mmCIF file of C-alpha atoms in Angstrom:
data_model
loop_
_atom_site.group_PDB
_atom_site.id
_atom_site.type_symbol
_atom_site.label_atom_id
_atom_site.label_comp_id
_atom_site.label_asym_id
_atom_site.label_seq_id
_atom_site.Cartn_x
_atom_site.Cartn_y
_atom_site.Cartn_z
ATOM 1 C CA UNK X 1192 -15.838 6.459 33.143
ATOM 2 C CA UNK X 1193 -14.286 3.130 32.769
ATOM 3 C CA UNK X 1194 -13.643 3.391 29.062
ATOM 4 C CA UNK X 1195 -14.798 5.340 26.031
ATOM 5 C CA UNK X 1196 -18.350 5.205 25.295
ATOM 6 C CA UNK X 1197 -20.321 5.872 22.208
ATOM 7 C CA UNK X 1198 -24.020 6.117 21.401
ATOM 8 C CA UNK X 1199 -26.118 5.014 19.643
ATOM 9 C CA UNK X 1200 -24.485 1.696 18.943
ATOM 10 C CA UNK X 1201 -26.196 1.126 15.729
ATOM 11 C CA UNK X 1202 -28.250 3.961 13.852
ATOM 12 C CA UNK X 1203 -30.389 3.191 10.580
ATOM 13 C CA UNK X 1204 -31.474 6.581 8.867
ATOM 14 C CA UNK X 1205 -32.858 7.487 5.305
ATOM 15 C CA UNK X 1206 -30.757 9.306 2.910
ATOM 16 C CA UNK X 1207 -31.121 13.075 3.494
ATOM 17 C CA UNK X 1208 -31.694 12.894 7.075
ATOM 18 C CA UNK X 1209 -29.264 14.370 9.689
ATOM 19 C CA UNK X 1210 -27.733 12.199 12.393
ATOM 20 C CA UNK X 1211 -25.739 13.013 15.515
ATOM 21 C CA UNK X 1212 -23.228 10.505 16.958
ATOM 22 C CA UNK X 1213 -21.961 10.863 20.544
ATOM 23 C CA UNK X 1214 -18.609 10.136 22.362
ATOM 24 C CA UNK X 1215 -17.921 10.220 25.873
ATOM 25 C CA UNK X 1216 -14.208 9.917 26.249
ATOM 26 C CA UNK X 1217 -12.132 8.477 29.406
ATOM 27 C CA UNK X 1218 -12.019 10.818 32.169
ATOM 28 C CA UNK X 1219 -9.110 12.947 32.209
ATOM 29 C CA UNK X 1220 -8.334 12.446 28.579
ATOM 30 C CA UNK X 1221 -7.642 15.850 27.004
ATOM 31 C CA UNK X 1222 -7.379 14.463 23.402
ATOM 32 C CA UNK X 1223 -10.145 13.074 21.402
ATOM 33 C CA UNK X 1224 -10.192 11.713 17.843
ATOM 34 C CA UNK X 1225 -12.874 10.658 15.450
ATOM 35 C CA UNK X 1226 -12.330 7.910 12.741
ATOM 36 C CA UNK X 1227 -14.294 6.288 10.116
ATOM 37 C CA UNK X 1228 -13.985 2.487 9.237
ATOM 38 C CA UNK X 1229 -15.498 1.139 6.332
ATOM 39 C CA UNK X 1230 -15.747 -2.648 5.584
ATOM 40 C CA UNK X 1231 -12.214 -4.214 4.909
ATOM 41 C CA UNK X 1232 -10.609 -0.807 5.052
ATOM 42 C CA UNK X 1233 -8.338 0.756 7.594
ATOM 43 C CA UNK X 1234 -9.383 3.498 9.896
ATOM 44 C CA UNK X 1235 -9.987 6.761 8.328
ATOM 45 C CA UNK X 1236 -9.031 9.886 10.593
ATOM 46 C CA UNK X 1237 -11.687 12.611 10.628
ATOM 47 C CA UNK X 1238 -11.047 15.169 13.258
ATOM 48 C CA UNK X 1239 -8.888 15.741 16.364
ATOM 49 C CA UNK X 1240 -9.618 17.540 19.344
ATOM 50 C CA UNK X 1241 -7.231 19.015 22.059
ATOM 51 C CA UNK X 1242 -9.446 19.999 24.671
ATOM 52 C CA UNK X 1243 -12.338 21.826 23.195
ATOM 53 C CA UNK X 1244 -10.244 22.865 20.057
ATOM 54 C CA UNK X 1245 -9.800 21.219 16.794
ATOM 55 C CA UNK X 1246 -6.534 21.894 15.551
ATOM 56 C CA UNK X 1247 -7.110 19.343 12.509
ATOM 57 C CA UNK X 1248 -10.175 19.033 10.799
ATOM 58 C CA UNK X 1249 -8.740 17.828 7.550
ATOM 59 C CA UNK X 1250 -9.974 14.599 7.410
ATOM 60 C CA UNK X 1251 -13.686 15.590 7.533
ATOM 61 C CA UNK X 1252 -14.812 14.192 4.080
ATOM 62 C CA UNK X 1253 -17.263 17.202 3.289
ATOM 63 C CA UNK X 1254 -18.759 20.277 4.731
ATOM 64 C CA UNK X 1255 -21.731 17.993 5.590
ATOM 65 C CA UNK X 1256 -19.684 16.702 8.545
ATOM 66 C CA UNK X 1257 -19.088 18.745 11.614
ATOM 67 C CA UNK X 1258 -17.943 17.875 15.284
ATOM 68 C CA UNK X 1259 -17.694 19.818 18.572
ATOM 69 C CA UNK X 1260 -16.583 19.096 22.136
ATOM 70 C CA UNK X 1261 -17.798 20.956 24.929
ATOM 71 C CA UNK X 1262 -16.332 20.971 28.477
ATOM 72 C CA UNK X 1263 -13.362 19.419 27.308
ATOM 73 C CA UNK X 1264 -15.266 16.099 27.494
ATOM 74 C CA UNK X 1265 -18.214 14.941 25.337
ATOM 75 C CA UNK X 1266 -18.115 15.374 21.649
ATOM 76 C CA UNK X 1267 -20.532 14.959 18.953
ATOM 77 C CA UNK X 1268 -20.297 14.208 15.176
ATOM 78 C CA UNK X 1269 -22.952 15.636 13.136
ATOM 79 C CA UNK X 1270 -23.624 14.384 9.499
ATOM 80 C CA UNK X 1271 -26.078 16.549 7.580
ATOM 81 C CA UNK X 1272 -27.991 15.185 4.571
ATOM 82 C CA UNK X 1273 -26.728 11.779 4.684
ATOM 83 C CA UNK X 1274 -25.655 9.959 1.810
ATOM 84 C CA UNK X 1275 -25.482 6.060 1.330
ATOM 85 C CA UNK X 1276 -21.697 6.319 0.888
ATOM 86 C CA UNK X 1277 -21.578 7.661 4.805
ATOM 87 C CA UNK X 1278 -22.550 4.231 5.929
ATOM 88 C CA UNK X 1279 -19.705 2.856 7.977
ATOM 89 C CA UNK X 1280 -18.694 2.516 11.643
ATOM 90 C CA UNK X 1281 -17.566 5.504 13.278
ATOM 91 C CA UNK X 1282 -15.021 5.112 15.954
ATOM 92 C CA UNK X 1283 -14.085 7.494 18.735
ATOM 93 C CA UNK X 1284 -10.747 7.276 20.621
ATOM 94 C CA UNK X 1285 -9.256 9.271 23.479
ATOM 95 C CA UNK X 1286 -5.857 9.726 24.891
ATOM 96 C CA UNK X 1287 -4.042 11.652 27.856
ATOM 97 C CA UNK X 1288 -2.402 14.307 26.257
ATOM 98 C CA UNK X 1289 -1.961 13.749 22.185
ATOM 99 C CA UNK X 1290 0.809 16.321 22.476
ATOM 100 C CA UNK X 1291 3.685 14.063 22.505
ATOM 101 C CA UNK X 1292 5.046 10.574 23.365
ATOM 102 C CA UNK X 1293 3.265 7.280 23.080
ATOM 103 C CA UNK X 1294 -0.115 8.536 24.099
ATOM 104 C CA UNK X 1295 -2.010 5.272 23.598
ATOM 105 C CA UNK X 1296 -5.297 5.837 21.996
ATOM 106 C CA UNK X 1297 -8.330 3.998 23.545
ATOM 107 C CA UNK X 1298 -11.265 3.282 21.321
ATOM 108 C CA UNK X 1299 -15.109 3.197 21.961
ATOM 109 C CA UNK X 1300 -17.249 0.341 20.877
ATOM 110 C CA UNK X 1301 -18.248 2.291 17.633
ATOM 111 C CA UNK X 1302 -21.511 3.482 16.180
ATOM 112 C CA UNK X 1303 -22.541 1.487 13.205
ATOM 113 C CA UNK X 1304 -24.426 3.902 10.894
ATOM 114 C CA UNK X 1305 -26.326 2.697 7.839
ATOM 115 C CA UNK X 1306 -28.018 4.999 5.350
ATOM 116 C CA UNK X 1307 -30.736 3.647 3.320
ATOM 117 C CA UNK Z 1116 2.301 10.278 0.369
ATOM 118 C CA UNK Z 1117 1.553 7.851 3.109
ATOM 119 C CA UNK Z 1118 1.457 4.028 2.541
ATOM 120 C CA UNK Z 1119 1.025 1.211 4.883
ATOM 121 C CA UNK Z 1120 0.899 -2.244 3.644
ATOM 122 C CA UNK Z 1121 -0.152 -5.390 5.822
ATOM 123 C CA UNK Z 1122 -1.245 -8.767 4.358
ATOM 124 C CA UNK Z 1123 -5.075 -8.944 3.973
ATOM 125 C CA UNK Z 1124 -5.407 -12.264 5.610
ATOM 126 C CA UNK Z 1125 -3.446 -14.977 7.219
ATOM 127 C CA UNK Z 1126 -4.199 -18.481 8.483
ATOM 128 C CA UNK Z 1127 -2.372 -20.399 11.131
ATOM 129 C CA UNK Z 1128 -3.156 -23.320 13.303
ATOM 130 C CA UNK Z 1129 -3.810 -23.286 16.989
ATOM 131 C CA UNK Z 1130 -0.468 -23.585 19.140
ATOM 132 C CA UNK Z 1131 1.779 -22.197 16.481
ATOM 133 C CA UNK Z 1132 3.665 -19.179 15.780
ATOM 134 C CA UNK Z 1133 2.703 -16.394 13.269
ATOM 135 C CA UNK Z 1134 4.269 -13.214 11.971
ATOM 136 C CA UNK Z 1135 2.240 -10.371 10.704
ATOM 137 C CA UNK Z 1136 4.494 -7.867 8.632
ATOM 138 C CA UNK Z 1137 3.918 -4.152 8.088
ATOM 139 C CA UNK Z 1138 5.838 -1.887 5.627
ATOM 140 C CA UNK Z 1139 5.090 1.774 5.832
ATOM 141 C CA UNK Z 1140 6.208 4.883 3.899
ATOM 142 C CA UNK Z 1141 5.133 7.841 5.553
ATOM 143 C CA UNK Z 1142 6.266 11.621 5.616
ATOM 144 C CA UNK Z 1143 7.289 11.556 9.321
ATOM 145 C CA UNK Z 1144 7.674 8.992 11.924
ATOM 146 C CA UNK Z 1145 7.122 9.131 15.706
ATOM 147 C CA UNK Z 1146 6.402 5.448 16.527
ATOM 148 C CA UNK Z 1147 4.587 2.628 15.484
ATOM 149 C CA UNK Z 1148 1.387 0.721 17.011
ATOM 150 C CA UNK Z 1149 -0.192 -2.697 16.837
ATOM 151 C CA UNK Z 1150 -3.963 -2.863 17.689
ATOM 152 C CA UNK Z 1151 -5.939 -5.975 17.907
ATOM 153 C CA UNK Z 1152 -9.585 -5.658 16.539
ATOM 154 C CA UNK Z 1153 -12.090 -8.609 17.294
ATOM 155 C CA UNK Z 1154 -15.085 -8.574 14.523
ATOM 156 C CA UNK Z 1155 -17.513 -5.834 15.730
ATOM 157 C CA UNK Z 1156 -15.539 -4.751 18.599
ATOM 158 C CA UNK Z 1157 -13.180 -1.651 18.973
ATOM 159 C CA UNK Z 1158 -9.419 -1.878 18.221
ATOM 160 C CA UNK Z 1159 -7.393 -2.567 21.265
ATOM 161 C CA UNK Z 1160 -3.834 -1.469 22.147
ATOM 162 C CA UNK Z 1161 -1.131 -4.272 21.843
ATOM 163 C CA UNK Z 1162 2.488 -2.614 21.426
ATOM 164 C CA UNK Z 1163 4.142 0.492 20.615
ATOM 165 C CA UNK Z 1164 7.708 0.786 19.138
ATOM 166 C CA UNK Z 1165 9.440 3.887 18.626
ATOM 167 C CA UNK Z 1166 13.010 2.565 18.548
ATOM 168 C CA UNK Z 1167 14.572 -0.327 16.659
ATOM 169 C CA UNK Z 1168 14.367 -3.714 18.007
ATOM 170 C CA UNK Z 1169 12.122 -6.054 19.488
ATOM 171 C CA UNK Z 1170 9.627 -5.522 22.259
ATOM 172 C CA UNK Z 1171 8.246 -8.718 24.085
ATOM 173 C CA UNK Z 1172 4.986 -8.686 25.935
ATOM 174 C CA UNK Z 1173 3.978 -12.216 26.832
ATOM 175 C CA UNK Z 1174 2.890 -14.214 23.956
ATOM 176 C CA UNK Z 1175 3.039 -11.247 21.658
ATOM 177 C CA UNK Z 1176 6.370 -9.429 20.344
ATOM 178 C CA UNK Z 1177 6.674 -6.532 18.099
ATOM 179 C CA UNK Z 1178 9.562 -5.614 16.012
ATOM 180 C CA UNK Z 1179 10.676 -2.315 14.291
ATOM 181 C CA UNK Z 1180 13.383 -1.515 11.923
ATOM 182 C CA UNK Z 1181 12.992 2.303 10.992
ATOM 183 C CA UNK Z 1182 15.744 2.161 8.302
ATOM 184 C CA UNK Z 1183 13.811 -0.358 6.516
ATOM 185 C CA UNK Z 1184 10.334 1.014 7.094
ATOM 186 C CA UNK Z 1185 9.184 -2.369 8.417
ATOM 187 C CA UNK Z 1186 7.513 -3.788 11.501
ATOM 188 C CA UNK Z 1187 6.333 -7.171 12.507
ATOM 189 C CA UNK Z 1188 3.877 -8.607 15.151
ATOM 190 C CA UNK Z 1189 4.964 -12.132 16.263
ATOM 191 C CA UNK Z 1190 2.079 -14.077 18.000
ATOM 192 C CA UNK Z 1191 3.296 -17.423 19.837
ATOM 193 C CA UNK Z 1192 1.194 -20.409 21.233
ATOM 194 C CA UNK Z 1193 -1.732 -19.251 19.238
ATOM 195 C CA UNK Z 1194 -5.149 -19.458 20.869
ATOM 196 C CA UNK Z 1195 -8.408 -19.532 19.263
ATOM 197 C CA UNK Z 1196 -9.378 -16.184 20.815
ATOM 198 C CA UNK Z 1197 -6.451 -14.715 18.677
ATOM 199 C CA UNK Z 1198 -8.607 -14.990 15.553
ATOM 200 C CA UNK Z 1199 -8.944 -11.080 14.926
ATOM 201 C CA UNK Z 1200 -7.945 -8.329 12.849
ATOM 202 C CA UNK Z 1201 -4.321 -6.807 13.657
ATOM 203 C CA UNK Z 1202 -4.034 -3.074 12.696
ATOM 204 C CA UNK Z 1203 -0.733 -1.421 12.034
ATOM 205 C CA UNK Z 1204 -0.474 2.174 12.503
ATOM 206 C CA UNK Z 1205 2.274 4.805 12.301
ATOM 207 C CA UNK Z 1206 2.347 7.935 14.206
ATOM 208 C CA UNK Z 1207 3.097 10.713 11.626
ATOM 209 C CA UNK Z 1208 2.817 13.690 14.023
ATOM 210 C CA UNK Z 1209 2.336 14.166 17.691
ATOM 211 C CA UNK Z 1210 -1.417 13.036 17.465
ATOM 212 C CA UNK Z 1211 -2.153 11.910 14.032
ATOM 213 C CA UNK Z 1212 -1.906 7.956 13.318
ATOM 214 C CA UNK Z 1213 -2.052 6.564 9.688
ATOM 215 C CA UNK Z 1214 -3.701 3.107 9.695
ATOM 216 C CA UNK Z 1215 -3.113 0.192 7.702
ATOM 217 C CA UNK Z 1216 -6.241 -1.923 6.472
ATOM 218 C CA UNK Z 1217 -5.439 -4.578 9.041
ATOM 219 C CA UNK Z 1218 -4.706 -8.268 8.745
ATOM 220 C CA UNK Z 1219 -7.533 -10.856 9.139
ATOM 221 C CA UNK Z 1220 -5.775 -13.582 10.915
ATOM 222 C CA UNK Z 1221 -7.807 -16.923 11.120
ATOM 223 C CA UNK Z 1222 -6.943 -19.613 13.601
ATOM 224 C CA UNK Z 1223 -7.595 -23.233 12.940
ATOM 225 C CA UNK Z 1224 -7.720 -26.220 15.285
#
């Protein structure tokens, strides 16, 4: 596609429910990243995919968070048993290789998650 | 540890020049990015520095001093549309970026 797309753009859920966030990266980009951005905070790294593999899951805040990527393209971030502190904007980015060099990350518009 | 510091907020006048500073202390350095983020939108790439010196791109320039752990973004001929947050990010490894909290730039007429 022309750019990184994410869905839904906004999600309101009740505490304890599961949510699934989707990211569709730029076609041909092998690297995919998930970040979380809370109000007034910097981007918090969650997970990185190279192809379908996730070499670095170190940023996932707890075992309630998981992510997968299939076909080297679409990725889903799942949050189980959501908590109010999970409320944030979840940003997805993709880049061409992610292995060396500049590899600018291109961001999607984000999913704004609100847990009531 | 990792630490990236930027001023929280700056105010400047339309048509003027503003310099946004970023200092960093990271275990590993493979380049520094500047991104622009308008409220409610995704960050967009502005510049990348990996060697010391100034990189100029139109109204925007970015400077890096690796020995001082310091970078700045210089915006000239400010326009109202430049009102946004400016994020500094250090590439620590091949893929991992460490992000500053961003500097909110307010442009006044």
